[in-house]
CSV table of C-alpha atoms in Angstrom, one decimal:
chain,number,residue,atom,x,y,z
A,9,UNK,CA,112.4,119.0,112.8
A,10,UNK,CA,111.2,120.2,109.4
A,11,UNK,CA,107.6,119.4,108.4
A,12,UNK,CA,106.1,119.8,105.0
A,13,UNK,CA,103.4,122.5,104.8
A,14,UNK,CA,101.4,120.7,102.1
A,15,UNK,CA,100.0,117.3,101.0
A,16,UNK,CA,101.8,114.7,99.0
A,17,UNK,CA,99.4,114.2,96.0
A,18,UNK,CA,100.1,113.0,92.5
A,19,UNK,CA,103.8,112.6,93.1
A,20,UNK,CA,104.4,116.1,94.5
A,21,UNK,CA,103.9,118.3,97.6
A,22,UNK,CA,100.9,120.5,97.0
A,23,UNK,CA,99.6,123.4,99.1
A,24,UNK,CA,96.7,122.5,101.3
A,25,UNK,CA,93.3,123.9,100.4
A,26,UNK,CA,92.7,125.3,103.9
A,27,UNK,CA,94.9,127.3,106.2
A,28,UNK,CA,94.3,125.5,109.5
A,29,UNK,CA,97.3,123.8,111.1
A,30,UNK,CA,97.8,120.9,113.5
A,31,UNK,CA,100.4,121.3,116.2
A,32,UNK,CA,102.7,118.3,116.7
A,33,UNK,CA,103.7,118.0,120.4
A,34,UNK,CA,106.6,116.1,121.9
A,35,UNK,CA,104.8,114.1,124.7
A,36,UNK,CA,108.0,113.9,126.8
A,37,UNK,CA,108.2,117.7,127.4
A,38,UNK,CA,104.8,118.9,126.1
A,39,UNK,CA,106.5,121.3,123.7
A,40,UNK,CA,105.3,122.0,120.1
A,41,UNK,CA,107.9,120.7,117.7
A,42,UNK,CA,106.1,121.3,114.3
A,43,UNK,CA,102.9,122.1,112.5
A,44,UNK,CA,101.3,120.3,109.6
A,45,UNK,CA,98.2,121.2,107.5
A,46,UNK,CA,94.8,120.1,108.6
A,47,UNK,CA,93.4,118.5,105.5
A,48,UNK,CA,89.9,119.2,104.2
A,49,UNK,CA,87.4,117.2,102.2
A,50,UNK,CA,88.7,119.1,99.1
A,51,UNK,CA,92.3,117.8,99.8
A,52,UNK,CA,91.0,114.3,100.2
A,53,UNK,CA,89.1,114.6,96.9
A,54,UNK,CA,92.2,115.7,95.1
A,55,UNK,CA,94.2,112.8,96.5
A,56,UNK,CA,91.5,110.3,95.6
A,57,UNK,CA,91.4,111.7,92.1
A,58,UNK,CA,95.1,111.3,91.8
A,59,UNK,CA,94.9,107.7,93.0
A,60,UNK,CA,92.1,106.9,90.6
A,61,UNK,CA,94.1,108.4,87.7
A,62,UNK,CA,97.1,106.3,88.6
A,63,UNK,CA,95.2,103.1,89.2
A,64,UNK,CA,94.9,101.6,85.7
A,65,UNK,CA,98.6,101.8,84.9
A,66,UNK,CA,99.7,100.6,88.3
A,67,UNK,CA,97.2,97.7,88.3
A,68,UNK,CA,98.6,96.6,84.9
A,69,UNK,CA,102.2,96.8,86.0
A,70,UNK,CA,103.6,93.3,86.2
A,71,UNK,CA,103.9,91.9,89.8
A,72,UNK,CA,107.7,91.6,89.4
A,73,UNK,CA,108.0,95.3,88.7
A,74,UNK,CA,105.7,96.2,91.6
A,75,UNK,CA,107.9,94.0,93.8
A,76,UNK,CA,111.0,95.9,92.6
A,77,UNK,CA,109.4,99.2,93.6
A,78,UNK,CA,108.5,97.9,97.0
A,79,UNK,CA,112.0,96.6,97.5
A,80,UNK,CA,113.4,100.0,96.6
A,81,UNK,CA,111.1,101.5,99.2
A,82,UNK,CA,112.4,99.1,101.7
A,83,UNK,CA,115.9,100.1,100.9
A,84,UNK,CA,115.1,103.8,101.4
A,85,UNK,CA,113.6,103.0,104.8
A,86,UNK,CA,116.8,101.1,105.7
A,87,UNK,CA,119.0,104.0,104.7
A,88,UNK,CA,116.8,106.4,106.7
A,89,UNK,CA,116.3,104.1,109.7
A,90,UNK,CA,118.0,106.5,112.2
A,91,UNK,CA,115.9,109.4,111.0
A,92,UNK,CA,112.8,107.3,111.3
A,93,UNK,CA,113.6,106.3,114.9
A,94,UNK,CA,114.4,109.9,115.9
A,95,UNK,CA,111.1,111.2,114.3
A,96,UNK,CA,109.0,108.6,116.1
A,97,UNK,CA,110.7,109.3,119.4
A,98,UNK,CA,110.1,113.0,118.9
A,99,UNK,CA,106.3,112.8,118.2
A,100,UNK,CA,105.3,109.6,120.0
A,101,UNK,CA,107.7,109.7,122.9
A,102,UNK,CA,109.0,106.1,122.6
A,103,UNK,CA,112.6,105.7,124.0
A,104,UNK,CA,115.1,105.8,121.1
A,105,UNK,CA,116.3,102.2,121.4
A,106,UNK,CA,112.7,101.0,121.2
A,107,UNK,CA,112.1,103.3,118.2
A,108,UNK,CA,115.2,101.9,116.5
A,109,UNK,CA,114.4,98.3,117.1
A,110,UNK,CA,110.6,98.3,116.7
A,111,UNK,CA,109.2,101.4,115.2
A,112,UNK,CA,111.9,101.5,112.5
A,113,UNK,CA,113.0,97.9,112.3
A,114,UNK,CA,109.7,96.1,112.1
A,115,UNK,CA,108.3,98.1,109.1
A,116,UNK,CA,111.5,97.4,107.2
A,117,UNK,CA,110.9,93.6,107.7
A,118,UNK,CA,107.3,94.0,106.6
A,119,UNK,CA,108.2,96.0,103.5
A,120,UNK,CA,110.7,93.4,102.6
A,121,UNK,CA,108.2,90.6,103.0
A,122,UNK,CA,105.8,92.2,100.6
A,123,UNK,CA,108.6,92.8,98.0
A,124,UNK,CA,109.0,89.0,98.1
A,125,UNK,CA,105.3,88.2,98.1
A,126,UNK,CA,104.5,90.6,95.2
A,127,UNK,CA,107.0,88.6,93.1
A,128,UNK,CA,105.9,85.1,94.2
A,129,UNK,CA,102.1,85.4,94.8
A,130,UNK,CA,99.8,83.3,92.6
A,131,UNK,CA,97.7,86.1,91.0
A,132,UNK,CA,96.4,83.5,88.5
A,133,UNK,CA,95.4,79.9,88.9
A,134,UNK,CA,93.6,77.1,87.0
A,135,UNK,CA,90.6,75.6,88.8
A,136,UNK,CA,89.0,72.9,86.7
A,137,UNK,CA,87.9,74.5,83.5
A,138,UNK,CA,88.3,78.0,84.9
A,139,UNK,CA,91.1,80.5,85.2
A,140,UNK,CA,90.8,82.5,88.4
A,141,UNK,CA,92.5,85.9,88.6
A,142,UNK,CA,93.3,87.9,91.7
A,143,UNK,CA,92.9,91.5,90.8
A,144,UNK,CA,93.4,94.8,92.8
A,145,UNK,CA,90.3,96.0,94.6
A,146,UNK,CA,91.0,99.5,93.5
A,147,UNK,CA,91.7,102.7,95.5
A,148,UNK,CA,92.4,102.1,99.1
A,149,UNK,CA,91.7,104.7,101.8
A,150,UNK,CA,94.2,103.9,104.6
A,151,UNK,CA,93.5,105.5,108.1
A,152,UNK,CA,96.3,104.7,110.5
A,153,UNK,CA,96.8,105.2,114.3
A,154,UNK,CA,99.6,106.9,116.3
A,155,UNK,CA,100.8,104.1,118.4
A,156,UNK,CA,103.0,102.4,115.8
A,157,UNK,CA,103.0,105.1,113.2
A,158,UNK,CA,105.3,103.7,110.5
A,159,UNK,CA,104.4,100.0,111.1
A,160,UNK,CA,100.7,100.6,110.6
A,161,UNK,CA,101.4,102.6,107.4
A,162,UNK,CA,103.6,99.9,105.9
A,163,UNK,CA,101.3,97.1,106.9
A,164,UNK,CA,98.6,98.7,104.8
A,165,UNK,CA,100.4,100.4,102.0
A,166,UNK,CA,102.9,97.7,101.1
A,167,UNK,CA,100.3,94.9,100.5
A,168,UNK,CA,98.0,97.4,98.7
A,169,UNK,CA,100.9,98.3,96.4
A,170,UNK,CA,101.8,94.6,95.9
A,171,UNK,CA,98.2,93.9,95.0
A,172,UNK,CA,98.2,96.7,92.3
A,173,UNK,CA,96.0,99.1,94.3
A,174,UNK,CA,96.7,102.8,94.7
A,175,UNK,CA,96.5,104.4,98.1
A,176,UNK,CA,95.4,107.6,99.9
A,177,UNK,CA,96.7,107.7,103.5
A,178,UNK,CA,95.3,109.7,106.4
A,179,UNK,CA,97.6,109.2,109.3
A,180,UNK,CA,96.9,110.0,113.0
A,181,UNK,CA,97.1,113.7,113.8
A,182,UNK,CA,99.5,113.0,116.7
A,183,UNK,CA,102.2,111.4,114.5
A,184,UNK,CA,102.1,113.0,111.0
A,185,UNK,CA,105.8,113.6,110.7
A,186,UNK,CA,106.5,109.9,110.4
A,187,UNK,CA,103.9,109.8,107.6
A,188,UNK,CA,105.5,112.7,105.8
A,189,UNK,CA,108.9,111.0,106.1
A,190,UNK,CA,107.3,107.8,104.5
A,191,UNK,CA,105.9,109.9,101.7
A,192,UNK,CA,109.5,111.2,101.0
A,193,UNK,CA,110.7,107.6,101.0
A,194,UNK,CA,108.0,106.6,98.5
A,195,UNK,CA,109.1,109.5,96.2
A,196,UNK,CA,112.8,108.6,96.6
A,197,UNK,CA,112.0,104.9,95.7
A,198,UNK,CA,110.5,106.0,92.4
A,199,UNK,CA,107.0,104.8,92.9
A,200,UNK,CA,104.9,106.4,90.2
A,201,UNK,CA,103.0,109.6,90.8
A,202,UNK,CA,99.5,109.1,92.3
A,203,UNK,CA,100.1,105.5,93.4
A,204,UNK,CA,100.6,106.8,97.0
A,205,UNK,CA,99.1,110.0,98.3
A,206,UNK,CA,99.1,111.6,101.8
A,207,UNK,CA,96.6,113.9,103.4
A,208,UNK,CA,97.3,114.9,107.0
A,209,UNK,CA,94.3,116.1,109.1
A,210,UNK,CA,91.8,115.3,111.8
A,211,UNK,CA,89.8,112.1,111.9
A,212,UNK,CA,86.3,113.7,111.9
A,213,UNK,CA,87.2,115.9,108.9
A,214,UNK,CA,89.8,114.3,106.6
A,215,UNK,CA,89.3,110.7,107.9
A,216,UNK,CA,85.6,110.8,107.5
A,217,UNK,CA,85.8,112.4,104.1
A,218,UNK,CA,88.2,109.6,103.0
A,219,UNK,CA,85.9,106.8,104.4
A,220,UNK,CA,82.8,108.3,102.8
A,221,UNK,CA,84.4,109.1,99.4
A,222,UNK,CA,82.7,107.4,96.5
A,223,UNK,CA,86.1,107.0,94.7
A,224,UNK,CA,87.5,104.8,97.5
A,225,UNK,CA,86.9,101.1,97.0
A,226,UNK,CA,88.3,99.8,100.3
A,227,UNK,CA,88.8,101.4,103.7
A,228,UNK,CA,91.6,100.0,105.8
A,229,UNK,CA,91.4,101.3,109.4
A,230,UNK,CA,93.3,100.7,112.6
A,231,UNK,CA,92.0,102.3,115.7
A,232,UNK,CA,89.3,102.2,118.3
A,233,UNK,CA,86.4,99.8,118.1
A,234,UNK,CA,84.0,102.7,118.4
A,235,UNK,CA,85.4,104.5,115.3
A,236,UNK,CA,85.7,101.2,113.5
A,237,UNK,CA,81.9,100.6,113.9
A,238,UNK,CA,81.2,104.0,112.4
A,239,UNK,CA,83.5,103.3,109.4
A,240,UNK,CA,81.9,99.8,109.0
A,241,UNK,CA,78.4,101.4,109.0
A,242,UNK,CA,79.5,104.0,106.4
A,243,UNK,CA,81.1,101.4,104.2
A,244,UNK,CA,78.2,99.1,104.5
A,245,UNK,CA,75.8,101.7,103.2
A,246,UNK,CA,77.9,102.0,100.1
A,247,UNK,CA,78.6,98.2,99.9
A,248,UNK,CA,82.3,99.1,100.2
A,249,UNK,CA,85.0,96.7,101.4
A,250,UNK,CA,86.6,97.3,104.8
A,251,UNK,CA,89.5,95.9,106.8
A,252,UNK,CA,89.3,96.9,110.5
A,253,UNK,CA,92.0,96.2,113.1
A,254,UNK,CA,90.4,97.4,116.3
A,255,UNK,CA,90.8,97.1,120.1
A,256,UNK,CA,92.0,94.3,122.3
A,257,UNK,CA,92.0,93.1,125.9
A,258,UNK,CA,94.3,90.1,125.5
A,259,UNK,CA,94.8,87.4,128.0
A,260,UNK,CA,98.1,86.0,129.1
A,261,UNK,CA,97.2,82.6,130.4
A,262,UNK,CA,99.7,81.0,132.7
A,263,UNK,CA,98.9,77.3,133.2
A,264,UNK,CA,100.1,75.6,136.4
A,265,UNK,CA,102.9,73.7,134.7
A,266,UNK,CA,104.5,76.8,133.2
A,267,UNK,CA,107.8,78.4,134.1
A,268,UNK,CA,106.1,81.1,136.2
A,269,UNK,CA,109.0,83.5,136.5
A,270,UNK,CA,109.5,83.6,132.7
A,271,UNK,CA,105.8,83.8,132.0
A,272,UNK,CA,105.3,86.7,134.4
A,273,UNK,CA,108.5,88.5,133.3
A,274,UNK,CA,107.8,88.3,129.6
A,275,UNK,CA,104.1,89.2,130.3
A,276,UNK,CA,105.0,92.4,132.1
A,277,UNK,CA,107.5,93.3,129.4
A,278,UNK,CA,104.9,92.8,126.7
A,279,UNK,CA,102.6,95.4,128.3
A,280,UNK,CA,105.3,97.9,129.2
A,281,UNK,CA,106.6,98.0,125.6
A,282,UNK,CA,105.5,101.2,123.9
A,283,UNK,CA,104.2,102.4,127.3
A,284,UNK,CA,101.3,100.0,127.0
A,285,UNK,CA,100.0,101.6,123.9
A,286,UNK,CA,99.6,98.4,122.0
A,287,UNK,CA,96.3,96.9,120.9
A,288,UNK,CA,97.6,93.4,121.2
A,289,UNK,CA,99.2,93.8,124.7
A,290,UNK,CA,98.6,91.0,127.2
A,291,UNK,CA,96.9,93.3,129.7
A,292,UNK,CA,95.1,90.5,131.6
A,293,UNK,CA,97.4,88.0,133.4
A,294,UNK,CA,95.5,84.8,134.3
A,295,UNK,CA,97.1,82.7,137.1
A,296,UNK,CA,96.0,79.5,138.8
A,297,UNK,CA,95.0,80.1,142.4
A,298,UNK,CA,97.8,77.8,143.7
A,299,UNK,CA,100.5,80.1,142.2
A,300,UNK,CA,98.7,83.4,142.4
A,301,UNK,CA,100.5,85.0,145.3
A,302,UNK,CA,103.9,84.1,143.8
A,303,UNK,CA,102.9,85.6,140.5
A,304,UNK,CA,101.7,88.8,142.1
A,305,UNK,CA,105.1,89.2,143.8
A,306,UNK,CA,107.0,88.5,140.6
A,307,UNK,CA,104.8,90.9,138.6
A,308,UNK,CA,105.3,93.8,141.1
A,309,UNK,CA,109.1,93.2,141.1
A,310,UNK,CA,109.2,93.1,137.3
A,311,UNK,CA,107.1,96.3,136.9
A,312,UNK,CA,109.3,98.2,139.3
A,313,UNK,CA,112.2,97.8,136.9
A,314,UNK,CA,110.4,99.8,134.2
A,315,UNK,CA,109.9,102.9,136.3
A,316,UNK,CA,112.3,105.0,134.3
A,317,UNK,CA,112.5,102.9,131.2
A,318,UNK,CA,109.2,103.6,129.5
A,319,UNK,CA,108.3,106.7,127.6
A,320,UNK,CA,105.3,109.0,128.0
A,321,UNK,CA,101.8,108.4,126.7
A,322,UNK,CA,101.1,110.1,123.4
A,323,UNK,CA,99.0,113.2,124.5
A,324,UNK,CA,97.2,114.8,127.4
A,325,UNK,CA,93.9,113.1,126.6
A,326,UNK,CA,95.5,109.7,126.7
A,327,UNK,CA,97.3,110.6,129.9
A,328,UNK,CA,94.1,111.6,131.6
A,329,UNK,CA,92.3,108.5,130.3
A,330,UNK,CA,94.9,106.0,131.6
A,331,UNK,CA,95.1,107.7,135.0
A,332,UNK,CA,91.3,107.6,135.2
A,333,UNK,CA,91.3,103.9,134.6
A,334,UNK,CA,93.8,103.4,137.4
A,335,UNK,CA,91.7,105.4,139.7
A,336,UNK,CA,88.7,103.3,138.6
A,337,UNK,CA,90.5,100.1,139.4
A,338,UNK,CA,91.2,101.3,142.9
A,339,UNK,CA,87.6,102.3,143.4
A,340,UNK,CA,86.4,98.9,142.1
A,341,UNK,CA,88.4,97.2,144.9
A,342,UNK,CA,91.5,96.0,143.0
A,343,UNK,CA,94.7,96.0,144.9
A,344,UNK,CA,97.6,98.2,143.7
A,345,UNK,CA,100.9,96.3,143.9
A,346,UNK,CA,102.9,98.6,141.7
A,347,UNK,CA,102.5,102.1,140.3
A,348,UNK,CA,99.3,104.1,140.7
A,349,UNK,CA,97.5,107.1,139.3
A,350,UNK,CA,100.0,109.8,140.5
A,351,UNK,CA,102.1,111.2,137.7
A,352,UNK,CA,105.8,110.2,138.2
A,353,UNK,CA,107.1,113.4,136.6
A,354,UNK,CA,106.1,117.0,136.7
A,355,UNK,CA,106.5,117.4,132.9
A,356,UNK,CA,105.5,115.1,130.1
A,357,UNK,CA,102.6,112.6,129.8
A,358,UNK,CA,104.2,109.9,132.0
A,359,UNK,CA,102.3,107.2,133.9
A,360,UNK,CA,103.9,104.8,136.3
A,361,UNK,CA,104.1,101.1,135.3
A,362,UNK,CA,101.0,99.8,137.2
A,363,UNK,CA,100.0,96.3,138.3
A,364,UNK,CA,96.7,95.4,139.9
A,365,UNK,CA,96.0,92.2,141.9
A,366,UNK,CA,92.7,90.8,143.2
A,367,UNK,CA,91.1,91.8,139.9
A,368,UNK,CA,87.8,90.1,139.1
A,369,UNK,CA,86.7,89.5,135.5
A,370,UNK,CA,83.7,91.9,135.6
A,371,UNK,CA,85.8,95.0,136.6
A,372,UNK,CA,86.2,97.7,134.1
A,373,UNK,CA,90.0,97.4,134.2
A,374,UNK,CA,89.5,93.7,133.1
A,375,UNK,CA,86.9,94.4,130.4
A,376,UNK,CA,87.9,97.7,128.8
A,377,UNK,CA,90.9,98.6,126.8
A,378,UNK,CA,93.1,101.0,128.8
A,379,UNK,CA,95.9,101.5,126.3
A,380,UNK,CA,98.5,102.2,128.9
A,381,UNK,CA,101.1,100.4,131.1
A,382,UNK,CA,98.5,98.7,133.3
A,383,UNK,CA,98.3,94.9,134.0
A,384,UNK,CA,95.4,93.2,135.8
A,385,UNK,CA,96.2,89.9,137.5
A,386,UNK,CA,93.2,87.6,137.7
A,387,UNK,CA,92.9,84.3,139.6
A,388,UNK,CA,91.3,81.2,138.1
A,389,UNK,CA,90.4,77.8,139.6
A,390,UNK,CA,90.9,75.4,136.7
A,391,UNK,CA,91.4,75.4,132.9
A,392,UNK,CA,87.7,75.7,132.1
A,393,UNK,CA,87.5,78.7,134.5
A,394,UNK,CA,90.6,80.2,132.8
A,395,UNK,CA,89.0,79.7,129.4
A,396,UNK,CA,85.8,81.4,130.5
A,397,UNK,CA,87.7,84.4,131.7
A,398,UNK,CA,90.0,84.6,128.7
A,399,UNK,CA,87.1,84.5,126.3
A,400,UNK,CA,84.9,86.7,128.5
A,401,UNK,CA,85.3,90.1,126.8
A,402,UNK,CA,84.0,91.6,123.6
A,403,UNK,CA,87.5,91.5,122.2
A,404,UNK,CA,89.6,88.7,120.6
A,405,UNK,CA,92.8,90.2,119.1
A,406,UNK,CA,95.7,88.4,120.7
A,407,UNK,CA,97.0,86.5,123.7
A,408,UNK,CA,99.5,84.2,125.1
A,409,UNK,CA,99.5,80.7,126.8
A,410,UNK,CA,102.3,79.3,128.9
A,411,UNK,CA,102.7,75.7,129.9
A,412,UNK,CA,105.3,73.0,130.7
A,413,UNK,CA,105.2,71.9,127.0
A,414,UNK,CA,104.0,73.4,123.8
A,415,UNK,CA,101.4,70.7,123.2
A,416,UNK,CA,99.5,71.6,126.4
A,417,UNK,CA,99.7,75.3,125.6
A,418,UNK,CA,98.5,74.7,122.0
A,419,UNK,CA,95.5,72.6,123.2
A,420,UNK,CA,94.4,75.5,125.4
A,421,UNK,CA,95.1,78.2,122.8
A,422,UNK,CA,92.9,76.4,120.2
A,423,UNK,CA,89.9,77.0,122.5
A,424,UNK,CA,90.6,80.7,122.8
A,425,UNK,CA,88.4,83.1,120.8
A,426,UNK,CA,91.3,85.2,119.5
A,427,UNK,CA,93.1,85.8,116.3
A,428,UNK,CA,96.7,85.4,117.4
A,429,UNK,CA,98.3,83.5,120.3
A,430,UNK,CA,101.9,83.3,121.3
A,431,UNK,CA,102.9,79.9,122.7
A,432,UNK,CA,105.5,79.9,125.5
A,433,UNK,CA,106.9,83.2,124.3
A,434,UNK,CA,106.8,82.6,120.5
A,435,UNK,CA,108.7,85.2,118.4
A,436,UNK,CA,107.0,87.8,116.2
A,437,UNK,CA,106.5,86.5,112.7
A,438,UNK,CA,106.0,89.2,110.0
A,439,UNK,CA,104.4,86.6,107.7
A,440,UNK,CA,101.7,85.4,110.1
A,441,UNK,CA,98.2,86.9,109.7
A,442,UNK,CA,97.3,89.4,112.4
A,443,UNK,CA,93.7,90.4,113.2
A,444,UNK,CA,90.9,89.8,115.6
A,445,UNK,CA,87.8,87.8,116.4
A,446,UNK,CA,84.6,89.5,117.7
A,447,UNK,CA,84.8,93.2,118.1
A,448,UNK,CA,88.6,93.3,117.6
A,449,UNK,CA,88.0,93.6,113.9
A,450,UNK,CA,87.4,92.3,110.4
A,451,UNK,CA,90.2,91.1,108.1
A,452,UNK,CA,93.9,90.3,108.5
A,453,UNK,CA,97.2,92.1,108.1
A,454,UNK,CA,100.7,90.8,107.3
A,455,UNK,CA,101.8,88.0,105.0
A,456,UNK,CA,99.8,86.5,102.2
A,457,UNK,CA,96.5,86.9,104.2
A,458,UNK,CA,97.2,90.7,104.4
A,459,UNK,CA,97.8,90.8,100.7
A,460,UNK,CA,94.6,89.0,100.0
A,461,UNK,CA,92.6,91.8,101.7
A,462,UNK,CA,93.5,94.1,98.8
A,463,UNK,CA,92.5,91.6,96.1
A,464,UNK,CA,89.2,90.6,94.5
A,465,UNK,CA,88.7,87.5,92.3
A,466,UNK,CA,87.5,87.0,88.8
A,467,UNK,CA,86.9,83.7,87.1
A,468,UNK,CA,86.8,82.9,83.4
A,469,UNK,CA,85.3,79.6,82.3
A,470,UNK,CA,86.6,77.8,79.2
């Protein structure tokens, strides 16, 4: 797999300032598959300068023309869908069918949605005796994670471009090849030089330099709550806009009237997808005491089916972290009904699909984000007890509610302190706003709400 040995800045691949390299490792066999340059503050400065130079012309480009460029980008992603999937599988470890359907398929949907929104969004409106304009916020510093490498890039870059912003992207060091492929697609789509720029590198070096740079007007970050707090503090000191999509510990609430087999089966599948490396995964399954034992049996049976169907975790650090949480769950007194801390394979960063029963709300495995294929089943006594448990973490990113009819589930979901809730297995909607309450973040991604994050308003009175 060929990797670029430079940075995509100002519409061309430029040599990196420094000579340090980052090894890209296939987590399925722990072999190095490529190297990319480790960007420096100087590389970031060059990228920001290119973005600032390109900003006036791109911001003045009519929305319909910006929409056409985003549509062209979408078309390139469609044409290179197989290559995208193979690249994600190589550097993230996701099974190829999952990479094809989700890692390649979803970003194409999202890019298409912003091509349409850029053409139809009301960037100007009359309010009484005023005209209100929605204008680009400026240069965006986008810092993306490794778990959905292309989706997270597109979910930031596409709305930023639709808004008329220019972008500097610092992708996760574990999955830089997908980001380089995206830069190639940007170039092939004919997006003007400097509108999109890519700097690969480490978070504490290139990421920090981007977040702190005085030429960046908004920092859009997806990742851990701990790093999000640091970025928020840095941006706050400069009175700089931020959009933060952070951690989650989402509740899958199964009310007594629900179809238990379906709710449990879909709930387990939700966590096992992407090897549990999903911030919105429903990692806490809440079940009424009257149906608890049945749910545990169903969950154990469902998890066993994923034993050889999920990929590895992304790296050795994540592998050790998840196994450590499983050991902690056992030490806290939770009961293992599927999986466990032992590695299922001698090679690769694999963890067994794991289900804990007899989990109490105060346990670490019920409070902290594990980011692996681990489900905690928690008993509740009545709906108020379920609500207390569901809302009883510092997070509020996503969740699910199951009931005999949608109205009952909606009534419960409206009381949850979380940003997005699936009702009885509701389908993914690329136009619905995604983002969290509490320490799960600030701002929203996707759809018109995601576009609004990259806009600022100006009013003229007549």
